[in-house]
Amino acid sequence: MTADFHDLAGVPPVAEDPIAHGELDALTRRTEAVEDRVEALQVQTGGNFAAVIEGQAALRREVRDGFAAVNARLDSLAGEVRTGNAQILELLSQLVGKNPDAS
């Protein structure tokens, strides 16, 4: 296709049609106004959105650290329970005079 495509199709270029040219200018102005408004909204909400994301990340870190602390404490308690159970078993075995490993 060449630059003469519009001539071949019977459609005059937009610049030659004053009504279409005016409508195109109006649409361009409206589009630019909307783009400006969108940009302004992004600037206004961008900081807030970033703050929300950072707050969410901080909360996730805090929860993860909390779970790690709880898990560590549970592991510690489980170890203490195992130690206590072993001591109880040893004391009971001594009371009855039997070795817990003997069948």
PDB file of N, CA and C in Angstrom:
ATOM      1  N   MET A   1       0.852  -1.181   0.000  1.00  0.00           N
ATOM      2  CA  MET A   1       0.000   0.000   0.000  1.00  0.00           C
ATOM      3  C   MET A   1       0.888   1.230   0.000  1.00  0.00           C
ATOM      4  N   THR A   2       0.384   2.263  -0.560  1.00  0.00           N
ATOM      5  CA  THR A   2       1.152   3.503  -0.645  1.00  0.00           C
ATOM      6  C   THR A   2       0.454   4.583   0.136  1.00  0.00           C
ATOM      7  N   ALA A   3       1.058   5.763   0.131  1.00  0.00           N
ATOM      8  CA  ALA A   3       0.465   6.911   0.818  1.00  0.00           C
ATOM      9  C   ALA A   3      -0.820   7.348   0.145  1.00  0.00           C
ATOM     10  N   ASP A   4      -1.057   6.886  -1.058  1.00  0.00           N
ATOM     11  CA  ASP A   4      -2.260   7.268  -1.798  1.00  0.00           C
ATOM     12  C   ASP A   4      -3.434   6.350  -1.492  1.00  0.00           C
ATOM     13  N   PHE A   5      -3.316   5.530  -0.479  1.00  0.00           N
ATOM     14  CA  PHE A   5      -4.375   4.585  -0.146  1.00  0.00           C
ATOM     15  C   PHE A   5      -5.707   5.281   0.091  1.00  0.00           C
ATOM     16  N   HIS A   6      -5.676   6.393   0.855  1.00  0.00           N
ATOM     17  CA  HIS A   6      -6.927   7.098   1.139  1.00  0.00           C
ATOM     18  C   HIS A   6      -7.552   7.639  -0.140  1.00  0.00           C
ATOM     19  N   ASP A   7      -6.758   8.118  -1.031  1.00  0.00           N
ATOM     20  CA  ASP A   7      -7.290   8.616  -2.307  1.00  0.00           C
ATOM     21  C   ASP A   7      -7.920   7.478  -3.088  1.00  0.00           C
ATOM     22  N   LEU A   8      -7.295   6.302  -3.042  1.00  0.00           N
ATOM     23  CA  LEU A   8      -7.830   5.159  -3.764  1.00  0.00           C
ATOM     24  C   LEU A   8      -9.122   4.681  -3.140  1.00  0.00           C
ATOM     25  N   ALA A   9      -9.262   4.824  -1.855  1.00  0.00           N
ATOM     26  CA  ALA A   9     -10.463   4.368  -1.170  1.00  0.00           C
ATOM     27  C   ALA A   9     -11.568   5.407  -1.240  1.00  0.00           C
ATOM     28  N   GLY A  10     -11.252   6.579  -1.719  1.00  0.00           N
ATOM     29  CA  GLY A  10     -12.263   7.610  -1.811  1.00  0.00           C
ATOM     30  C   GLY A  10     -12.490   8.342  -0.514  1.00  0.00           C
ATOM     31  N   VAL A  11     -11.600   8.186   0.454  1.00  0.00           N
ATOM     32  CA  VAL A  11     -11.738   8.847   1.744  1.00  0.00           C
ATOM     33  C   VAL A  11     -10.696   9.958   1.809  1.00  0.00           C
ATOM     34  N   PRO A  12     -11.118  11.188   1.988  1.00  0.00           N
ATOM     35  CA  PRO A  12     -10.136  12.272   2.059  1.00  0.00           C
ATOM     36  C   PRO A  12      -9.392  12.222   3.385  1.00  0.00           C
ATOM     37  N   PRO A  13      -8.134  12.671   3.410  1.00  0.00           N
ATOM     38  CA  PRO A  13      -7.400  12.713   4.681  1.00  0.00           C
ATOM     39  C   PRO A  13      -8.137  13.579   5.697  1.00  0.00           C
ATOM     40  N   VAL A  14      -7.964  13.293   6.971  1.00  0.00           N
ATOM     41  CA  VAL A  14      -8.669  13.990   8.046  1.00  0.00           C
ATOM     42  C   VAL A  14      -8.348  15.480   8.019  1.00  0.00           C
ATOM     43  N   ALA A  15      -7.139  15.847   7.702  1.00  0.00           N
ATOM     44  CA  ALA A  15      -6.745  17.257   7.708  1.00  0.00           C
ATOM     45  C   ALA A  15      -7.534  18.082   6.704  1.00  0.00           C
ATOM     46  N   GLU A  16      -8.058  17.472   5.680  1.00  0.00           N
ATOM     47  CA  GLU A  16      -8.832  18.188   4.663  1.00  0.00           C
ATOM     48  C   GLU A  16     -10.301  18.320   5.048  1.00  0.00           C
ATOM     49  N   ASP A  17     -10.751  17.614   6.046  1.00  0.00           N
ATOM     50  CA  ASP A  17     -12.145  17.655   6.479  1.00  0.00           C
ATOM     51  C   ASP A  17     -12.212  18.482   7.763  1.00  0.00           C
ATOM     52  N   PRO A  18     -12.690  19.738   7.707  1.00  0.00           N
ATOM     53  CA  PRO A  18     -12.678  20.601   8.885  1.00  0.00           C
ATOM     54  C   PRO A  18     -13.509  20.053  10.049  1.00  0.00           C
ATOM     55  N   ILE A  19     -14.613  19.406   9.788  1.00  0.00           N
ATOM     56  CA  ILE A  19     -15.447  18.864  10.870  1.00  0.00           C
ATOM     57  C   ILE A  19     -14.721  17.715  11.561  1.00  0.00           C
ATOM     58  N   ALA A  20     -14.195  16.798  10.758  1.00  0.00           N
ATOM     59  CA  ALA A  20     -13.461  15.663  11.330  1.00  0.00           C
ATOM     60  C   ALA A  20     -12.214  16.153  12.063  1.00  0.00           C
ATOM     61  N   HIS A  21     -11.558  17.153  11.498  1.00  0.00           N
ATOM     62  CA  HIS A  21     -10.364  17.699  12.126  1.00  0.00           C
ATOM     63  C   HIS A  21     -10.716  18.327  13.485  1.00  0.00           C
ATOM     64  N   GLY A  22     -11.812  19.045  13.554  1.00  0.00           N
ATOM     65  CA  GLY A  22     -12.274  19.639  14.810  1.00  0.00           C
ATOM     66  C   GLY A  22     -12.639  18.575  15.835  1.00  0.00           C
ATOM     67  N   GLU A  23     -13.322  17.510  15.373  1.00  0.00           N
ATOM     68  CA  GLU A  23     -13.690  16.424  16.280  1.00  0.00           C
ATOM     69  C   GLU A  23     -12.441  15.703  16.797  1.00  0.00           C
ATOM     70  N   LEU A  24     -11.476  15.525  15.897  1.00  0.00           N
ATOM     71  CA  LEU A  24     -10.233  14.881  16.292  1.00  0.00           C
ATOM     72  C   LEU A  24      -9.488  15.726  17.330  1.00  0.00           C
ATOM     73  N   ASP A  25      -9.460  17.039  17.120  1.00  0.00           N
ATOM     74  CA  ASP A  25      -8.828  17.929  18.094  1.00  0.00           C
ATOM     75  C   ASP A  25      -9.535  17.851  19.451  1.00  0.00           C
ATOM     76  N   ALA A  26     -10.870  17.832  19.419  1.00  0.00           N
ATOM     77  CA  ALA A  26     -11.644  17.755  20.659  1.00  0.00           C
ATOM     78  C   ALA A  26     -11.367  16.437  21.386  1.00  0.00           C
ATOM     79  N   LEU A  27     -11.342  15.345  20.626  1.00  0.00           N
ATOM     80  CA  LEU A  27     -11.050  14.042  21.232  1.00  0.00           C
ATOM     81  C   LEU A  27      -9.630  14.006  21.796  1.00  0.00           C
ATOM     82  N   THR A  28      -8.711  14.626  21.089  1.00  0.00           N
ATOM     83  CA  THR A  28      -7.333  14.674  21.571  1.00  0.00           C
ATOM     84  C   THR A  28      -7.253  15.431  22.882  1.00  0.00           C
ATOM     85  N   ARG A  29      -7.942  16.580  22.959  1.00  0.00           N
ATOM     86  CA  ARG A  29      -7.948  17.364  24.199  1.00  0.00           C
ATOM     87  C   ARG A  29      -8.583  16.578  25.336  1.00  0.00           C
ATOM     88  N   ARG A  30      -9.676  15.904  25.051  1.00  0.00           N
ATOM     89  CA  ARG A  30     -10.340  15.113  26.087  1.00  0.00           C
ATOM     90  C   ARG A  30      -9.458  13.954  26.556  1.00  0.00           C
ATOM     91  N   THR A  31      -8.797  13.310  25.598  1.00  0.00           N
ATOM     92  CA  THR A  31      -7.900  12.207  25.949  1.00  0.00           C
ATOM     93  C   THR A  31      -6.755  12.701  26.820  1.00  0.00           C
ATOM     94  N   GLU A  32      -6.178  13.825  26.451  1.00  0.00           N
ATOM     95  CA  GLU A  32      -5.086  14.390  27.245  1.00  0.00           C
ATOM     96  C   GLU A  32      -5.566  14.785  28.634  1.00  0.00           C
ATOM     97  N   ALA A  33      -6.790  15.317  28.729  1.00  0.00           N
ATOM     98  CA  ALA A  33      -7.339  15.691  30.032  1.00  0.00           C
ATOM     99  C   ALA A  33      -7.532  14.451  30.904  1.00  0.00           C
ATOM    100  N   VAL A  34      -8.029  13.380  30.302  1.00  0.00           N
ATOM    101  CA  VAL A  34      -8.220  12.137  31.056  1.00  0.00           C
ATOM    102  C   VAL A  34      -6.865  11.577  31.484  1.00  0.00           C
ATOM    103  N   GLU A  35      -5.881  11.616  30.578  1.00  0.00           N
ATOM    104  CA  GLU A  35      -4.545  11.133  30.924  1.00  0.00           C
ATOM    105  C   GLU A  35      -3.958  11.949  32.075  1.00  0.00           C
ATOM    106  N   ASP A  36      -4.160  13.270  32.041  1.00  0.00           N
ATOM    107  CA  ASP A  36      -3.675  14.122  33.131  1.00  0.00           C
ATOM    108  C   ASP A  36      -4.353  13.760  34.445  1.00  0.00           C
ATOM    109  N   ARG A  37      -5.640  13.520  34.381  1.00  0.00           N
ATOM    110  CA  ARG A  37      -6.399  13.176  35.590  1.00  0.00           C
ATOM    111  C   ARG A  37      -5.941  11.819  36.147  1.00  0.00           C
ATOM    112  N   VAL A  38      -5.744  10.864  35.247  1.00  0.00           N
ATOM    113  CA  VAL A  38      -5.273   9.543  35.670  1.00  0.00           C
ATOM    114  C   VAL A  38      -3.901   9.665  36.321  1.00  0.00           C
ATOM    115  N   GLU A  39      -3.036  10.453  35.718  1.00  0.00           N
ATOM    116  CA  GLU A  39      -1.701  10.654  36.277  1.00  0.00           C
ATOM    117  C   GLU A  39      -1.794  11.300  37.663  1.00  0.00           C
ATOM    118  N   ALA A  40      -2.670  12.294  37.789  1.00  0.00           N
ATOM    119  CA  ALA A  40      -2.837  12.953  39.088  1.00  0.00           C
ATOM    120  C   ALA A  40      -3.358  11.969  40.133  1.00  0.00           C
ATOM    121  N   LEU A  41      -4.298  11.123  39.755  1.00  0.00           N
ATOM    122  CA  LEU A  41      -4.825  10.124  40.693  1.00  0.00           C
ATOM    123  C   LEU A  41      -3.754   9.112  41.080  1.00  0.00           C
ATOM    124  N   GLN A  42      -2.915   8.738  40.114  1.00  0.00           N
ATOM    125  CA  GLN A  42      -1.835   7.810  40.421  1.00  0.00           C
ATOM    126  C   GLN A  42      -0.857   8.429  41.415  1.00  0.00           C
ATOM    127  N   VAL A  43      -0.584   9.709  41.242  1.00  0.00           N
ATOM    128  CA  VAL A  43       0.315  10.394  42.159  1.00  0.00           C
ATOM    129  C   VAL A  43      -0.323  10.468  43.545  1.00  0.00           C
ATOM    130  N   GLN A  44      -1.621  10.798  43.591  1.00  0.00           N
ATOM    131  CA  GLN A  44      -2.317  10.921  44.876  1.00  0.00           C
ATOM    132  C   GLN A  44      -2.395   9.588  45.606  1.00  0.00           C
ATOM    133  N   THR A  45      -2.728   8.533  44.896  1.00  0.00           N
ATOM    134  CA  THR A  45      -2.930   7.240  45.547  1.00  0.00           C
ATOM    135  C   THR A  45      -1.677   6.391  45.555  1.00  0.00           C
ATOM    136  N   GLY A  46      -0.699   6.742  44.749  1.00  0.00           N
ATOM    137  CA  GLY A  46       0.518   5.941  44.656  1.00  0.00           C
ATOM    138  C   GLY A  46       1.212   5.790  45.977  1.00  0.00           C
ATOM    139  N   GLY A  47       1.389   6.858  46.713  1.00  0.00           N
ATOM    140  CA  GLY A  47       2.039   6.787  48.016  1.00  0.00           C
ATOM    141  C   GLY A  47       1.232   5.966  48.995  1.00  0.00           C
ATOM    142  N   ASN A  48      -0.078   6.143  48.981  1.00  0.00           N
ATOM    143  CA  ASN A  48      -0.932   5.376  49.895  1.00  0.00           C
ATOM    144  C   ASN A  48      -0.879   3.900  49.561  1.00  0.00           C
ATOM    145  N   PHE A  49      -0.907   3.588  48.267  1.00  0.00           N
ATOM    146  CA  PHE A  49      -0.872   2.196  47.848  1.00  0.00           C
ATOM    147  C   PHE A  49       0.449   1.561  48.269  1.00  0.00           C
ATOM    148  N   ALA A  50       1.536   2.295  48.087  1.00  0.00           N
ATOM    149  CA  ALA A  50       2.846   1.790  48.490  1.00  0.00           C
ATOM    150  C   ALA A  50       2.885   1.585  50.003  1.00  0.00           C
ATOM    151  N   ALA A  51       2.271   2.486  50.747  1.00  0.00           N
ATOM    152  CA  ALA A  51       2.238   2.351  52.206  1.00  0.00           C
ATOM    153  C   ALA A  51       1.442   1.118  52.620  1.00  0.00           C
ATOM    154  N   VAL A  52       0.352   0.860  51.939  1.00  0.00           N
ATOM    155  CA  VAL A  52      -0.461  -0.321  52.241  1.00  0.00           C
ATOM    156  C   VAL A  52       0.335  -1.587  51.938  1.00  0.00           C
ATOM    157  N   ILE A  53       1.024  -1.608  50.801  1.00  0.00           N
ATOM    158  CA  ILE A  53       1.822  -2.771  50.432  1.00  0.00           C
ATOM    159  C   ILE A  53       2.935  -2.993  51.455  1.00  0.00           C
ATOM    160  N   GLU A  54       3.609  -1.913  51.859  1.00  0.00           N
ATOM    161  CA  GLU A  54       4.689  -2.028  52.850  1.00  0.00           C
ATOM    162  C   GLU A  54       4.128  -2.490  54.197  1.00  0.00           C
ATOM    163  N   GLY A  55       2.970  -1.963  54.583  1.00  0.00           N
ATOM    164  CA  GLY A  55       2.343  -2.391  55.822  1.00  0.00           C
ATOM    165  C   GLY A  55       1.973  -3.864  55.793  1.00  0.00           C
ATOM    166  N   GLN A  56       1.480  -4.301  54.658  1.00  0.00           N
ATOM    167  CA  GLN A  56       1.123  -5.708  54.495  1.00  0.00           C
ATOM    168  C   GLN A  56       2.376  -6.580  54.583  1.00  0.00           C
ATOM    169  N   ALA A  57       3.448  -6.147  53.959  1.00  0.00           N
ATOM    170  CA  ALA A  57       4.701  -6.912  54.014  1.00  0.00           C
ATOM    171  C   ALA A  57       5.231  -6.969  55.444  1.00  0.00           C
ATOM    172  N   ALA A  58       5.150  -5.844  56.155  1.00  0.00           N
ATOM    173  CA  ALA A  58       5.608  -5.815  57.546  1.00  0.00           C
ATOM    174  C   ALA A  58       4.753  -6.740  58.407  1.00  0.00           C
ATOM    175  N   LEU A  59       3.456  -6.738  58.175  1.00  0.00           N
ATOM    176  CA  LEU A  59       2.565  -7.615  58.933  1.00  0.00           C
ATOM    177  C   LEU A  59       2.884  -9.079  58.657  1.00  0.00           C
ATOM    178  N   ARG A  60       3.149  -9.401  57.392  1.00  0.00           N
ATOM    179  CA  ARG A  60       3.511 -10.781  57.058  1.00  0.00           C
ATOM    180  C   ARG A  60       4.802 -11.198  57.765  1.00  0.00           C
ATOM    181  N   ARG A  61       5.788 -10.290  57.782  1.00  0.00           N
ATOM    182  CA  ARG A  61       7.049 -10.597  58.476  1.00  0.00           C
ATOM    183  C   ARG A  61       6.791 -10.823  59.964  1.00  0.00           C
ATOM    184  N   GLU A  62       5.968  -9.976  60.552  1.00  0.00           N
ATOM    185  CA  GLU A  62       5.669 -10.088  61.980  1.00  0.00           C
ATOM    186  C   GLU A  62       4.962 -11.399  62.292  1.00  0.00           C
ATOM    187  N   VAL A  63       4.003 -11.772  61.462  1.00  0.00           N
ATOM    188  CA  VAL A  63       3.280 -13.029  61.670  1.00  0.00           C
ATOM    189  C   VAL A  63       4.228 -14.212  61.495  1.00  0.00           C
ATOM    190  N   ARG A  64       5.069 -14.148  60.444  1.00  0.00           N
ATOM    191  CA  ARG A  64       6.034 -15.230  60.209  1.00  0.00           C
ATOM    192  C   ARG A  64       6.982 -15.371  61.401  1.00  0.00           C
ATOM    193  N   ASP A  65       7.476 -14.241  61.921  1.00  0.00           N
ATOM    194  CA  ASP A  65       8.363 -14.274  63.083  1.00  0.00           C
ATOM    195  C   ASP A  65       7.636 -14.810  64.312  1.00  0.00           C
ATOM    196  N   GLY A  66       6.372 -14.430  64.450  1.00  0.00           N
ATOM    197  CA  GLY A  66       5.571 -14.928  65.571  1.00  0.00           C
ATOM    198  C   GLY A  66       5.392 -16.432  65.497  1.00  0.00           C
ATOM    199  N   PHE A  67       5.088 -16.941  64.305  1.00  0.00           N
ATOM    200  CA  PHE A  67       4.950 -18.388  64.143  1.00  0.00           C
ATOM    201  C   PHE A  67       6.270 -19.094  64.423  1.00  0.00           C
ATOM    202  N   ALA A  68       7.369 -18.498  63.989  1.00  0.00           N
ATOM    203  CA  ALA A  68       8.683 -19.104  64.246  1.00  0.00           C
ATOM    204  C   ALA A  68       8.950 -19.175  65.747  1.00  0.00           C
ATOM    205  N   ALA A  69       8.609 -18.117  66.472  1.00  0.00           N
ATOM    206  CA  ALA A  69       8.813 -18.103  67.923  1.00  0.00           C
ATOM    207  C   ALA A  69       7.926 -19.138  68.608  1.00  0.00           C
ATOM    208  N   VAL A  70       6.670 -19.231  68.176  1.00  0.00           N
ATOM    209  CA  VAL A  70       5.752 -20.215  68.766  1.00  0.00           C
ATOM    210  C   VAL A  70       6.242 -21.628  68.473  1.00  0.00           C
ATOM    211  N   ASN A  71       6.670 -21.875  67.237  1.00  0.00           N
ATOM    212  CA  ASN A  71       7.170 -23.206  66.882  1.00  0.00           C
ATOM    213  C   ASN A  71       8.410 -23.564  67.692  1.00  0.00           C
ATOM    214  N   ALA A  72       9.303 -22.594  67.881  1.00  0.00           N
ATOM    215  CA  ALA A  72      10.507 -22.845  68.679  1.00  0.00           C
ATOM    216  C   ALA A  72      10.134 -23.187  70.116  1.00  0.00           C
ATOM    217  N   ARG A  73       9.171 -22.463  70.659  1.00  0.00           N
ATOM    218  CA  ARG A  73       8.733 -22.728  72.047  1.00  0.00           C
ATOM    219  C   ARG A  73       8.074 -24.098  72.152  1.00  0.00           C
ATOM    220  N   LEU A  74       7.260 -24.456  71.152  1.00  0.00           N
ATOM    221  CA  LEU A  74       6.623 -25.785  71.163  1.00  0.00           C
ATOM    222  C   LEU A  74       7.663 -26.888  71.064  1.00  0.00           C
ATOM    223  N   ASP A  75       8.690 -26.684  70.229  1.00  0.00           N
ATOM    224  CA  ASP A  75       9.764 -27.676  70.125  1.00  0.00           C
ATOM    225  C   ASP A  75      10.479 -27.825  71.461  1.00  0.00           C
ATOM    226  N   SER A  76      10.716 -26.707  72.120  1.00  0.00           N
ATOM    227  CA  SER A  76      11.372 -26.732  73.426  1.00  0.00           C
ATOM    228  C   SER A  76      10.514 -27.489  74.438  1.00  0.00           C
ATOM    229  N   LEU A  77       9.223 -27.187  74.448  1.00  0.00           N
ATOM    230  CA  LEU A  77       8.317 -27.876  75.380  1.00  0.00           C
ATOM    231  C   LEU A  77       8.235 -29.368  75.069  1.00  0.00           C
ATOM    232  N   ALA A  78       8.228 -29.718  73.800  1.00  0.00           N
ATOM    233  CA  ALA A  78       8.180 -31.137  73.430  1.00  0.00           C
ATOM    234  C   ALA A  78       9.427 -31.850  73.937  1.00  0.00           C
ATOM    235  N   GLY A  79      10.582 -31.183  73.830  1.00  0.00           N
ATOM    236  CA  GLY A  79      11.822 -31.761  74.360  1.00  0.00           C
ATOM    237  C   GLY A  79      11.756 -31.954  75.859  1.00  0.00           C
ATOM    238  N   GLU A  80      11.199 -30.966  76.555  1.00  0.00           N
ATOM    239  CA  GLU A  80      11.062 -31.066  78.013  1.00  0.00           C
ATOM    240  C   GLU A  80      10.113 -32.200  78.389  1.00  0.00           C
ATOM    241  N   VAL A  81       9.049 -32.365  77.624  1.00  0.00           N
ATOM    242  CA  VAL A  81       8.094 -33.451  77.891  1.00  0.00           C
ATOM    243  C   VAL A  81       8.771 -34.798  77.673  1.00  0.00           C
ATOM    244  N   ARG A  82       9.545 -34.925  76.580  1.00  0.00           N
ATOM    245  CA  ARG A  82      10.255 -36.188  76.333  1.00  0.00           C
ATOM    246  C   ARG A  82      11.240 -36.502  77.468  1.00  0.00           C
ATOM    247  N   THR A  83      11.958 -35.475  77.910  1.00  0.00           N
ATOM    248  CA  THR A  83      12.906 -35.650  79.010  1.00  0.00           C
ATOM    249  C   THR A  83      12.166 -36.060  80.286  1.00  0.00           C
ATOM    250  N   GLY A  84      11.062 -35.382  80.558  1.00  0.00           N
ATOM    251  CA  GLY A  84      10.252 -35.716  81.741  1.00  0.00           C
ATOM    252  C   GLY A  84       9.701 -37.127  81.665  1.00  0.00           C
ATOM    253  N   ASN A  85       9.231 -37.525  80.497  1.00  0.00           N
ATOM    254  CA  ASN A  85       8.699 -38.883  80.337  1.00  0.00           C
ATOM    255  C   ASN A  85       9.797 -39.921  80.543  1.00  0.00           C
ATOM    256  N   ALA A  86      10.986 -39.631  80.034  1.00  0.00           N
ATOM    257  CA  ALA A  86      12.102 -40.572  80.214  1.00  0.00           C
ATOM    258  C   ALA A  86      12.465 -40.690  81.686  1.00  0.00           C
ATOM    259  N   GLN A  87      12.465 -39.583  82.394  1.00  0.00           N
ATOM    260  CA  GLN A  87      12.781 -39.617  83.824  1.00  0.00           C
ATOM    261  C   GLN A  87      11.720 -40.393  84.599  1.00  0.00           C
ATOM    262  N   ILE A  88      10.459 -40.178  84.251  1.00  0.00           N
ATOM    263  CA  ILE A  88       9.361 -40.906  84.919  1.00  0.00           C
ATOM    264  C   ILE A  88       9.499 -42.398  84.663  1.00  0.00           C
ATOM    265  N   LEU A  89       9.792 -42.755  83.433  1.00  0.00           N
ATOM    266  CA  LEU A  89       9.935 -44.166  83.086  1.00  0.00           C
ATOM    267  C   LEU A  89      11.103 -44.790  83.845  1.00  0.00           C
ATOM    268  N   GLU A  90      12.206 -44.062  83.943  1.00  0.00           N
ATOM    269  CA  GLU A  90      13.373 -44.553  84.683  1.00  0.00           C
ATOM    270  C   GLU A  90      13.046 -44.726  86.168  1.00  0.00           C
ATOM    271  N   LEU A  91      12.371 -43.755  86.748  1.00  0.00           N
ATOM    272  CA  LEU A  91      12.005 -43.852  88.171  1.00  0.00           C
ATOM    273  C   LEU A  91      11.045 -45.004  88.423  1.00  0.00           C
ATOM    274  N   LEU A  92      10.072 -45.187  87.550  1.00  0.00           N
ATOM    275  CA  LEU A  92       9.133 -46.310  87.713  1.00  0.00           C
ATOM    276  C   LEU A  92       9.848 -47.644  87.569  1.00  0.00           C
ATOM    277  N   SER A  93      10.793 -47.692  86.647  1.00  0.00           N
ATOM    278  CA  SER A  93      11.545 -48.936  86.455  1.00  0.00           C
ATOM    279  C   SER A  93      12.381 -49.250  87.682  1.00  0.00           C
ATOM    280  N   GLN A  94      12.955 -48.237  88.284  1.00  0.00           N
ATOM    281  CA  GLN A  94      13.749 -48.449  89.494  1.00  0.00           C
ATOM    282  C   GLN A  94      12.867 -48.917  90.649  1.00  0.00           C
ATOM    283  N   LEU A  95      11.641 -48.400  90.695  1.00  0.00           N
ATOM    284  CA  LEU A  95      10.729 -48.801  91.769  1.00  0.00           C
ATOM    285  C   LEU A  95      10.364 -50.274  91.691  1.00  0.00           C
ATOM    286  N   VAL A  96      10.168 -50.749  90.521  1.00  0.00           N
ATOM    287  CA  VAL A  96       9.768 -52.151  90.372  1.00  0.00           C
ATOM    288  C   VAL A  96      10.989 -53.050  90.174  1.00  0.00           C
ATOM    289  N   GLY A  97      12.205 -52.464  90.062  1.00  0.00           N
ATOM    290  CA  GLY A  97      13.429 -53.239  89.965  1.00  0.00           C
ATOM    291  C   GLY A  97      13.654 -53.870  88.617  1.00  0.00           C
ATOM    292  N   LYS A  98      13.083 -53.317  87.578  1.00  0.00           N
ATOM    293  CA  LYS A  98      13.259 -53.901  86.253  1.00  0.00           C
ATOM    294  C   LYS A  98      13.906 -52.869  85.321  1.00  0.00           C
ATOM    295  N   ASN A  99      14.677 -53.392  84.393  1.00  0.00           N
ATOM    296  CA  ASN A  99      15.282 -52.549  83.367  1.00  0.00           C
ATOM    297  C   ASN A  99      14.248 -52.301  82.269  1.00  0.00           C
ATOM    298  N   PRO A 100      13.971 -51.060  81.888  1.00  0.00           N
ATOM    299  CA  PRO A 100      12.945 -50.807  80.875  1.00  0.00           C
ATOM    300  C   PRO A 100      13.330 -51.388  79.512  1.00  0.00           C
ATOM    301  N   ASP A 101      14.636 -51.659  79.294  1.00  0.00           N
ATOM    302  CA  ASP A 101      15.062 -52.194  77.989  1.00  0.00           C
ATOM    303  C   ASP A 101      15.030 -53.710  77.968  1.00  0.00           C
ATOM    304  N   ALA A 102      14.888 -54.351  79.113  1.00  0.00           N
ATOM    305  CA  ALA A 102      14.869 -55.816  79.173  1.00  0.00           C
ATOM    306  C   ALA A 102      13.476 -56.323  78.818  1.00  0.00           C
ATOM    307  N   SER A 103      13.453 -57.412  78.083  1.00  0.00           N
ATOM    308  CA  SER A 103      12.141 -57.948  77.666  1.00  0.00           C
ATOM    309  C   SER A 103      11.633 -58.986  78.610  1.00  0.00           C
TER     310      SER A 103
END
